Coordinates of C-alpha atoms in Angstrom, one line a residue:
A1 CA 35.7 3.5 146.3
A2 CA 33.2 1.8 144.0
A3 CA 33.0 -1.5 146.1
A4 CA 32.7 0.5 149.3
P5 CA 29.2 0.4 151.0
R6 CA 28.0 4.0 151.6
P7 CA 25.3 5.6 153.3
G8 CA 21.7 5.5 151.5
R9 CA 20.7 3.4 149.1
D10 CA 23.6 1.1 149.2
G11 CA 23.1 0.5 152.9
E12 CA 22.4 -3.0 154.1
F13 CA 20.2 -1.9 157.1
R14 CA 17.0 -0.7 156.4
G15 CA 14.7 1.5 159.1
R16 CA 11.1 1.2 158.9
L17 CA 8.5 4.1 160.1
D18 CA 6.1 2.0 161.6
A19 CA 3.5 4.7 161.7
L20 CA 3.3 4.7 158.1
K21 CA 4.9 1.6 156.8
V22 CA 7.1 2.9 154.4
G23 CA 10.2 1.0 153.8
Q24 CA 13.3 3.4 153.9
E25 CA 17.3 3.1 154.3
A26 CA 18.2 5.4 157.1
F27 CA 21.9 6.1 157.9
E28 CA 23.1 8.8 160.2
V29 CA 26.3 10.4 161.5
E30 CA 26.5 9.8 165.3
P31 CA 28.6 11.1 167.5
A32 CA 31.6 8.9 168.5
G33 CA 30.7 7.8 172.0
G34 CA 27.0 8.9 171.8
R35 CA 25.4 12.3 171.9
A36 CA 25.6 12.6 175.7
G37 CA 28.6 15.0 175.5
S38 CA 27.3 17.2 172.8
Q39 CA 27.4 20.9 173.5
A40 CA 24.7 23.8 172.8
G41 CA 22.6 21.5 170.6
F42 CA 25.4 20.4 168.4
D43 CA 26.7 16.7 167.4
E44 CA 30.1 15.9 168.3
A45 CA 32.4 15.1 165.2
P46 CA 30.5 12.3 163.3
T47 CA 31.2 9.1 162.3
R48 CA 29.2 6.5 160.1
R49 CA 26.6 4.2 161.6
W50 CA 22.7 3.1 161.5
V51 CA 20.1 4.9 163.3
P52 CA 16.5 4.2 163.5
P53 CA 13.7 6.3 161.5
S54 CA 12.2 9.1 163.2
T55 CA 8.6 9.3 164.6
G56 CA 6.1 11.6 164.3
G57 CA 4.9 14.4 166.6
T58 CA 8.4 15.9 166.6
A59 CA 9.1 18.3 169.4
E60 CA 10.6 21.9 168.4
P61 CA 14.2 22.6 170.0
N62 CA 12.5 25.7 171.7
D63 CA 9.9 23.1 173.5
R64 CA 7.0 24.4 171.6
P65 CA 5.4 21.2 170.1
Y66 CA 3.4 21.4 166.9
G67 CA 1.6 18.4 167.0
D68 CA 2.2 15.5 164.3
M69 CA 4.9 16.6 162.1
F70 CA 6.3 13.4 160.4
F71 CA 10.2 13.8 159.3
Q72 CA 12.9 11.5 158.8
G73 CA 16.6 12.2 159.7
Y74 CA 19.3 11.2 157.3
G75 CA 22.4 12.3 159.4
T76 CA 25.1 14.5 158.3
N77 CA 27.8 13.9 155.7
P78 CA 31.4 13.4 157.3
F79 CA 34.6 14.8 155.7
V80 CA 36.0 12.0 153.7
D81 CA 39.6 11.4 153.2
T82 CA 40.5 11.7 149.1
E83 CA 43.0 8.7 149.9
D84 CA 40.2 6.6 151.0
D85 CA 37.5 7.8 148.8
P86 CA 38.0 10.3 146.0
L87 CA 34.5 9.8 144.7
S88 CA 31.4 11.6 145.7
T89 CA 28.5 10.4 144.0
F90 CA 24.6 11.5 144.2
A91 CA 21.4 11.9 142.4
V92 CA 20.1 15.2 141.7
D93 CA 17.5 16.9 143.9
V94 CA 15.4 19.8 142.7
D95 CA 13.0 19.6 145.6
T96 CA 12.6 22.7 147.7
A97 CA 10.0 21.7 150.3
S98 CA 12.6 21.8 153.4
Y99 CA 13.2 25.6 153.1
E100 CA 9.4 26.0 152.8
L101 CA 8.7 24.4 155.8
A102 CA 11.4 25.6 157.6
R103 CA 10.1 29.3 156.7
G104 CA 6.6 28.2 157.7
Y105 CA 7.9 27.3 161.5
L106 CA 10.1 30.4 162.0
R107 CA 7.3 32.8 161.0
R108 CA 5.2 31.1 163.5
G109 CA 7.8 31.5 166.0
H110 CA 9.3 28.0 166.4
L111 CA 12.7 26.6 165.3
P112 CA 11.9 23.9 163.0
P113 CA 13.2 20.2 164.2
A114 CA 16.6 19.1 162.9
D115 CA 15.1 16.4 161.0
A116 CA 13.0 18.9 158.8
V117 CA 16.2 20.4 157.4
R118 CA 17.6 19.1 154.3
V119 CA 20.7 21.4 153.2
E120 CA 20.3 20.8 149.5
E121 CA 16.6 21.8 149.4
F122 CA 17.4 24.9 151.0
V123 CA 20.3 25.6 148.8
N124 CA 18.1 24.8 145.7
S125 CA 15.4 27.2 146.8
F126 CA 17.3 30.3 145.5
D127 CA 18.4 31.6 142.2
Y128 CA 21.8 32.2 141.9
G129 CA 21.9 34.1 138.3
D130 CA 23.9 31.1 136.6
P131 CA 23.7 31.6 132.9
P132 CA 21.6 29.0 131.0
P133 CA 23.4 26.9 128.2
R134 CA 23.4 28.2 124.4
R135 CA 23.2 24.8 122.7
R136 CA 23.6 22.1 125.5
D137 CA 21.0 20.8 128.4
F138 CA 23.1 22.0 131.0
A139 CA 25.7 24.7 131.8
V140 CA 28.0 23.9 134.6
V141 CA 29.3 26.3 137.2
A142 CA 32.5 25.5 139.2
E143 CA 33.9 28.1 141.8
G144 CA 35.5 28.3 145.2
A145 CA 36.9 30.3 147.7
P146 CA 38.4 30.2 151.3
S147 CA 35.6 29.3 153.8
P148 CA 34.7 32.1 156.0
F149 CA 33.4 29.6 158.3
A150 CA 36.5 27.2 158.6
A151 CA 39.3 27.6 161.4
T152 CA 42.1 26.6 158.8
A153 CA 43.1 28.8 155.9
R154 CA 43.4 25.5 153.9
T155 CA 39.5 24.8 154.0
Y156 CA 37.7 26.1 151.0
L157 CA 34.1 26.2 149.9
V158 CA 33.7 24.9 146.5
R159 CA 30.1 25.2 144.5
F160 CA 29.4 23.2 141.5
A161 CA 25.9 24.3 139.8
L162 CA 24.0 22.9 136.6
K163 CA 21.5 25.1 134.9
G164 CA 19.0 23.7 132.8
R165 CA 18.5 24.6 129.3
E166 CA 15.4 26.9 129.2
V167 CA 12.3 26.3 127.5
A168 CA 10.0 29.4 126.5
A169 CA 6.2 29.0 127.4
S170 CA 5.2 29.0 124.0
H171 CA 7.5 26.1 123.2
R172 CA 6.6 24.0 126.2
R173 CA 4.8 20.7 125.0
P174 CA 1.5 20.0 125.7
A175 CA 0.2 18.8 128.9
V176 CA -2.3 16.7 130.2
L177 CA -2.5 17.3 133.8
T178 CA -4.5 15.2 136.4
F179 CA -5.0 17.1 139.7
V180 CA -5.4 14.6 142.9
V181 CA -6.7 16.6 145.9
D182 CA -6.9 15.8 149.1
V183 CA -10.4 16.9 150.5
S184 CA -10.4 15.0 153.8
G185 CA -11.2 16.6 157.1
S186 CA -7.4 17.5 157.9
M187 CA -7.5 19.8 154.9
N188 CA -9.9 21.9 156.6
R189 CA -7.3 23.1 159.0
E190 CA -5.6 26.6 158.5
N191 CA -7.9 26.7 155.5
R192 CA -5.6 24.4 153.9
L193 CA -7.9 23.4 150.9
G194 CA -8.7 27.2 150.3
L195 CA -5.1 27.4 149.3
V196 CA -5.2 24.3 147.3
K197 CA -8.0 26.0 145.3
R198 CA -6.1 29.3 144.9
S199 CA -3.0 27.5 143.7
L200 CA -4.7 25.5 141.3
G201 CA -6.6 28.4 139.8
L202 CA -3.4 30.0 139.2
L203 CA -1.8 27.3 137.4
V204 CA -5.2 26.9 135.1
D205 CA -4.8 30.5 134.2
E206 CA -1.4 29.6 132.6
L207 CA -2.3 26.7 130.4
D208 CA -2.8 26.9 126.6
A209 CA -5.5 25.8 124.5
G210 CA -3.4 22.4 123.9
D211 CA -3.3 21.5 127.4
A212 CA -5.9 19.4 129.6
V213 CA -7.1 19.0 133.2
G214 CA -8.6 16.3 134.9
L215 CA -9.8 16.5 138.7
V216 CA -9.8 13.4 141.1
V217 CA -10.6 14.0 144.7
Y218 CA -10.2 11.8 147.8
G219 CA -11.6 11.7 151.4
S220 CA -13.0 8.6 152.7
R221 CA -13.4 7.4 149.0
G222 CA -11.8 8.4 146.0
Q223 CA -14.0 10.2 143.1
V224 CA -13.3 11.3 139.5
L225 CA -15.0 14.6 139.2
L226 CA -13.7 15.7 135.8
A227 CA -11.9 13.7 132.9
P228 CA -9.1 15.6 131.2
T229 CA -10.5 18.4 129.5
G230 CA -9.6 21.9 127.6
D231 CA -12.6 23.4 129.1
Y232 CA -11.1 25.4 131.9
E233 CA -14.3 27.1 132.9
R234 CA -15.4 24.0 134.1
V235 CA -12.2 23.2 135.5
L236 CA -12.1 26.1 137.7
A237 CA -16.1 25.8 138.5
A238 CA -15.1 22.0 139.5
I239 CA -12.3 23.5 141.6
D240 CA -14.5 26.2 143.5
R241 CA -16.9 23.7 144.5
L242 CA -14.4 21.6 146.5
R243 CA -15.4 21.1 150.4
P244 CA -13.4 19.1 153.0
G245 CA -14.8 16.2 155.0
G246 CA -14.1 12.4 155.7
S247 CA -11.1 10.4 156.3
T248 CA -8.0 10.4 154.4
N249 CA -7.9 7.5 151.4
A250 CA -4.9 8.5 149.7
E251 CA -4.3 5.1 148.4
E252 CA -7.6 5.0 146.3
G253 CA -7.2 8.8 145.5
L254 CA -3.8 8.2 143.9
A255 CA -4.7 4.8 142.3
L256 CA -8.0 6.8 140.5
G257 CA -5.8 9.6 139.7
Y258 CA -3.2 7.7 137.9
E259 CA -5.8 5.5 136.2
T260 CA -7.4 8.8 135.0
A261 CA -3.9 9.9 133.7
R262 CA -3.3 6.5 132.1
R263 CA -6.7 6.6 130.3
H264 CA -6.2 9.9 128.7
F265 CA -2.4 9.3 127.9
R266 CA -1.2 11.3 125.2
D267 CA 2.0 10.4 123.3
G268 CA 4.6 13.3 122.9
A269 CA 2.7 15.5 125.5
I270 CA 3.7 16.1 129.2
N271 CA 1.7 13.6 131.2
R272 CA 1.5 14.4 134.9
V273 CA -0.3 13.8 138.0
I274 CA -0.2 16.7 140.8
L275 CA -1.0 15.8 144.1
C276 CA -2.0 18.5 146.6
S277 CA -2.3 17.0 150.2
D278 CA -0.8 17.2 153.7
G279 CA 0.4 13.8 153.3
V280 CA -1.8 12.4 156.1
A281 CA -2.8 8.6 154.8
N282 CA -5.0 7.1 157.5
V283 CA -7.4 4.9 155.5
G284 CA -6.3 2.4 152.6
A285 CA -6.1 -1.5 152.3
T286 CA -2.2 -2.0 152.7
G287 CA -0.9 1.1 153.4
P288 CA 1.7 3.6 151.8
D289 CA 4.1 0.7 150.6
T290 CA 1.5 -0.2 147.9
I291 CA 1.2 3.3 146.7
L292 CA 4.9 3.8 146.2
R293 CA 5.0 0.5 144.4
R294 CA 2.4 1.6 142.0
I295 CA 3.8 5.0 141.5
A296 CA 6.8 3.8 140.6
E297 CA 5.3 1.4 138.1
E298 CA 3.3 4.5 136.5
A299 CA 6.5 6.6 136.5
A300 CA 8.4 4.1 134.2
A301 CA 5.3 4.1 132.2
G302 CA 5.6 7.9 131.5
I303 CA 3.5 9.3 134.0
E304 CA 5.4 11.8 136.4
L305 CA 4.4 13.3 139.9
T306 CA 4.4 16.4 141.3
A307 CA 3.7 16.5 145.1
V308 CA 2.6 19.6 146.8
G309 CA 2.3 20.0 150.4
F310 CA 0.0 22.1 152.3
G311 CA -0.5 22.5 156.1
M312 CA 1.4 22.9 159.3
G313 CA 0.6 20.4 162.1
N314 CA -0.8 16.9 161.3
Y315 CA 1.6 16.9 158.2
N316 CA 3.7 13.8 156.7
D317 CA 6.7 15.2 155.1
V318 CA 8.2 11.7 155.1
L319 CA 5.4 10.4 152.7
M320 CA 5.2 13.6 150.4
E321 CA 9.0 13.4 149.9
Q322 CA 9.0 9.6 149.0
L323 CA 5.7 9.7 146.5
A324 CA 7.7 12.7 144.7
D325 CA 10.9 10.5 144.4
R326 CA 9.2 7.4 143.5
G327 CA 7.1 9.4 140.9
D328 CA 9.8 10.6 138.9
G329 CA 8.7 14.2 140.0
N330 CA 9.7 16.9 142.4
Y331 CA 8.2 18.1 145.7
A332 CA 7.3 21.9 146.9
Y333 CA 5.5 23.0 150.0
V334 CA 3.1 26.0 149.7
D335 CA 2.2 28.1 152.5
D336 CA 0.9 31.2 150.9
V337 CA -0.2 32.6 147.4
E338 CA 3.4 33.9 147.0
T339 CA 4.9 30.5 147.0
A340 CA 2.2 29.0 145.0
R341 CA 2.6 31.7 142.4
R342 CA 6.5 30.9 142.1
V343 CA 5.7 27.1 141.8
F344 CA 2.6 27.3 139.3
V345 CA 3.5 30.6 137.3
E346 CA 7.0 31.6 137.4
N347 CA 8.2 28.2 137.3
L348 CA 5.5 26.2 135.6
T349 CA 7.2 25.1 132.5
G350 CA 10.3 23.8 134.7
T351 CA 7.6 22.3 137.0
L352 CA 5.9 20.4 134.3
Q353 CA 8.5 19.7 131.7
T354 CA 11.5 17.3 132.4
I355 CA 14.6 17.8 130.2
A356 CA 16.8 14.9 132.1
A357 CA 15.5 11.8 134.0
D358 CA 17.7 9.9 136.2
A359 CA 20.4 12.4 136.6
K360 CA 23.6 11.6 138.8
V361 CA 26.5 13.8 139.4
Q362 CA 29.7 12.1 140.4
V363 CA 32.8 14.4 141.5
E364 CA 36.2 13.0 141.7
F365 CA 38.7 14.8 143.5
D366 CA 42.5 14.9 143.3
P367 CA 44.3 13.2 146.4
G368 CA 47.4 15.5 145.2
Q369 CA 45.5 18.5 145.5
V370 CA 42.7 17.6 148.0
Q371 CA 43.2 16.2 151.4
S372 CA 39.2 15.8 152.1
Y373 CA 36.0 16.8 151.3
R374 CA 32.2 17.0 152.6
L375 CA 29.1 17.3 150.9
L376 CA 26.6 19.5 152.4
G377 CA 23.4 17.9 152.2
Y378 CA 22.1 15.3 149.9
E379 CA 22.5 12.5 152.4
N380 CA 19.3 10.8 151.3
R381 CA 20.4 11.0 147.6
D382 CA 23.5 9.0 148.0
V383 CA 24.1 6.6 145.2
A384 CA 27.1 3.8 145.3
D385 CA 30.1 5.3 143.2
R386 CA 29.9 1.9 141.1
D387 CA 26.4 2.8 140.0
F388 CA 27.2 6.1 138.5
R389 CA 27.0 4.4 135.0
N390 CA 24.5 1.8 136.0
D391 CA 21.5 3.5 134.3
A392 CA 19.2 0.9 136.0
V393 CA 19.7 2.9 139.0
D394 CA 16.9 5.4 140.0
A395 CA 18.2 8.9 140.3
G396 CA 16.8 12.4 140.1
E397 CA 14.9 14.7 137.4
I398 CA 15.5 18.0 136.2
G399 CA 12.9 20.3 134.8
A400 CA 13.6 23.1 131.8
G401 CA 15.3 26.0 133.4
H402 CA 15.7 24.2 136.7
Q403 CA 19.2 24.6 138.8
V404 CA 20.9 22.2 140.8
T405 CA 23.7 23.4 143.4
A406 CA 26.1 21.5 145.3
L407 CA 28.2 22.9 147.9
Y408 CA 31.5 21.3 149.2
E409 CA 33.8 21.9 152.1
V410 CA 37.4 20.9 150.7
K411 CA 40.4 20.8 152.7
L412 CA 43.4 21.4 150.3
R413 CA 46.4 19.3 150.8
E414 CA 49.3 21.3 152.5
G415 CA 52.3 21.7 149.9
A416 CA 50.1 20.8 147.0
P417 CA 51.0 22.5 143.6
Q418 CA 49.4 26.0 142.7
R419 CA 48.4 24.7 139.4
G420 CA 46.1 21.9 138.2
D421 CA 42.8 20.6 138.5
L422 CA 41.3 20.0 142.2
A423 CA 38.1 18.2 140.6
T424 CA 36.2 16.9 137.9
L425 CA 32.0 16.8 138.0
R426 CA 30.3 14.4 135.7
L427 CA 26.9 14.5 135.2
R428 CA 25.1 11.4 133.6
Y429 CA 21.3 11.4 132.7
R430 CA 18.9 10.4 130.3
S431 CA 17.7 13.0 127.7
R432 CA 14.0 13.5 127.7
E433 CA 13.8 14.6 124.1
S434 CA 16.4 12.0 122.4
G435 CA 16.0 8.9 125.2
R436 CA 19.6 8.6 125.0
I437 CA 22.0 8.5 127.7
V438 CA 24.3 11.5 127.9
E439 CA 27.4 12.1 130.1
D440 CA 29.2 15.6 130.5
A441 CA 32.3 16.8 132.5
A442 CA 33.7 19.8 133.8
G443 CA 36.8 20.7 135.7
L444 CA 37.5 23.0 139.0
G445 CA 41.4 24.2 138.6
R446 CA 43.1 26.3 141.0
Q447 CA 42.8 29.2 138.7
D448 CA 38.6 28.9 139.5
L449 CA 39.7 29.5 143.3
A450 CA 39.0 33.0 144.3
R451 CA 42.2 34.3 146.7
S452 CA 39.8 35.7 149.6
W453 CA 36.1 35.7 150.5
S454 CA 35.7 39.0 149.8
E455 CA 36.8 38.1 146.1
A456 CA 34.3 35.2 146.1
P457 CA 31.4 35.4 143.4
R458 CA 28.1 36.6 144.8
G459 CA 26.4 33.2 143.9
L460 CA 28.9 31.4 145.8
R461 CA 28.6 34.0 148.9
V462 CA 24.8 33.5 148.8
A463 CA 24.8 29.6 148.7
A464 CA 27.1 29.5 151.4
V465 CA 24.9 31.5 153.7
V466 CA 21.9 29.6 152.6
A467 CA 23.6 26.1 153.5
E468 CA 25.3 27.5 156.6
F469 CA 22.0 28.5 157.8
A470 CA 20.6 24.8 157.2
E471 CA 23.5 23.5 159.1
R472 CA 23.1 25.6 161.9
L473 CA 19.2 24.6 162.1
R474 CA 20.1 21.2 162.0
G475 CA 22.6 21.3 164.7
S476 CA 25.4 20.3 162.4
Y477 CA 28.9 19.9 164.2
W478 CA 30.7 21.5 161.4
A479 CA 28.5 24.7 161.9
R480 CA 29.0 24.9 165.8
G481 CA 31.2 27.8 165.5
T482 CA 28.8 30.1 163.4
S483 CA 26.5 32.4 165.1
L484 CA 23.3 33.2 163.6
R485 CA 23.7 36.9 164.2
E486 CA 27.1 36.8 162.3
L487 CA 25.4 34.9 159.8
A488 CA 22.6 37.2 159.6
A489 CA 25.3 40.0 158.6
A490 CA 26.7 38.1 156.4
A491 CA 23.6 37.7 154.2
R492 CA 23.0 41.6 154.4
D493 CA 26.7 42.2 153.3
V494 CA 26.0 39.8 150.1
G495 CA 23.0 42.0 149.7
R496 CA 25.2 45.1 148.9
L497 CA 27.0 43.1 146.1
G498 CA 24.0 43.4 143.7
P499 CA 20.2 43.6 143.6
W500 CA 18.4 43.3 147.1
D501 CA 16.0 41.0 146.0
S502 CA 12.9 39.9 148.0
R503 CA 14.4 36.2 148.6
L504 CA 17.6 37.5 150.0
A505 CA 15.5 39.9 152.4
E506 CA 13.3 37.0 153.3
L507 CA 16.6 34.9 154.0
T508 CA 17.8 37.7 156.2
E509 CA 14.7 37.9 158.1
L510 CA 14.5 34.1 158.8
I511 CA 17.9 34.1 160.1
E512 CA 17.3 37.1 162.3
I513 CA 14.2 35.2 163.5
A514 CA 16.0 32.2 164.3
A515 CA 18.8 34.1 166.2
R516 CA 16.0 35.4 168.4
L517 CA 14.3 32.1 169.2
E518 CA 17.5 30.5 169.9
G519 CA 18.3 32.9 172.4
G520 CA 15.0 32.4 174.3
G521 CA 13.1 35.7 172.6
P522 CA 10.0 36.1 170.6
A523 CA 10.1 35.9 167.0
A524 CA 8.7 39.5 166.7
E525 CA 5.2 40.3 165.9
P526 CA 3.3 37.6 164.8
D527 CA 2.8 37.0 160.9
D528 CA -1.0 36.9 160.2
R529 CA -0.7 36.0 156.7
F530 CA -0.8 32.3 157.7
E531 CA -4.1 32.7 159.6
R532 CA -6.8 32.3 156.9

């Protein structure tokens, strides 16, 4: 397996999004014989092949276009025979923007474009109640049960989860933050800038005396409004005075932001740029390629990036995701104050303080127990098996208290022993605290599998509903047999197993909206929370 080329980083073909000039590797699973024979919006059984990148202005599946939304499709992982390749290797991802974007589409009465849906970002948007570690950086959960969505009894859903070490707010390292805010004319739409100002205000209110905040803005030109300071009254006043106008020189704005962060770099502190933008970059000397190279260099020097997207319509998801990836950071999308509070208040320590850098996961399946497997999501996070222990390969970052969940569909081998390990998960990362490379392992045994879906742990059942919802939204061949109405009922059933929290209620609401839209009906009453 180590020598075989895999989709994603290891592919020899490179797609290019001409509208952005961003070099990307793009593979997709394509139906055998093309898409002409697909039914009801679903792909045929996939095979691997190269596909050219997506373009902007994607039309929604219900023929109600939402202009100039730029997304990139990465295909759908197929089943892999363990006799061909027992190893599944990927970089971790704690981004959540795809779920938040899809929620925005649905609440506005649109089905999201298939390319907007990244399964892992849906799954990692939810808290599964996994316990944090006591002494180590991570606790590992490995569990499984017969899949309620599969046609055969030998197909199981397996959940691997990493829960990061929690850091109390009082023990968080001091932070030097540089806000880089897009104040171009496009930020006047839907009062995007107004939501940015409220969001940053929430963040500033959570900071301590040892922290500092600087403010850089860009429209037609970049400008440093405030060098990093602990005078939060000045910071809030400067944020409040922001007004939109001009074109979008993201290159100059980010360059000034990183220059400011570098000048005020503090050893032993969190040094982070927080970008707030709709991702549109229509002015600049050389285009986003230069921005991405610069950000990667700054990340290597210890300045990380959080990319926060705002706005629906004229929004560039591709660029925002790549900025966060190159900047060793995370990517979130904010469309209401509640989401801003979750990112900048409830999860602030995890957003700011990284505990693991270049984190990679490799799952090794036992061919004697497992016939084939399929990883749900992480298509654009693929790492060559041979590079798992290559620490020069860029991977993902995990913040304090963050969780990472990966779901696999696993087909057990007929006549396999009823005892023994099915798989071994290995996690490799660089500790931010010690700077050392750490590798941990955990096994999944037959004894970790529930006998029936009704006996499955609640966390697995919630994650399964979330992942299947994402698979349905992106038209996955593997989800073609599940109806959205059945999925909504499954979400309600999970709610009866424990506390009916607001996130699970929201998920059920979104599935029901999608079911109505897919059937040609209205989304129900318009949601006026997004009309500011």
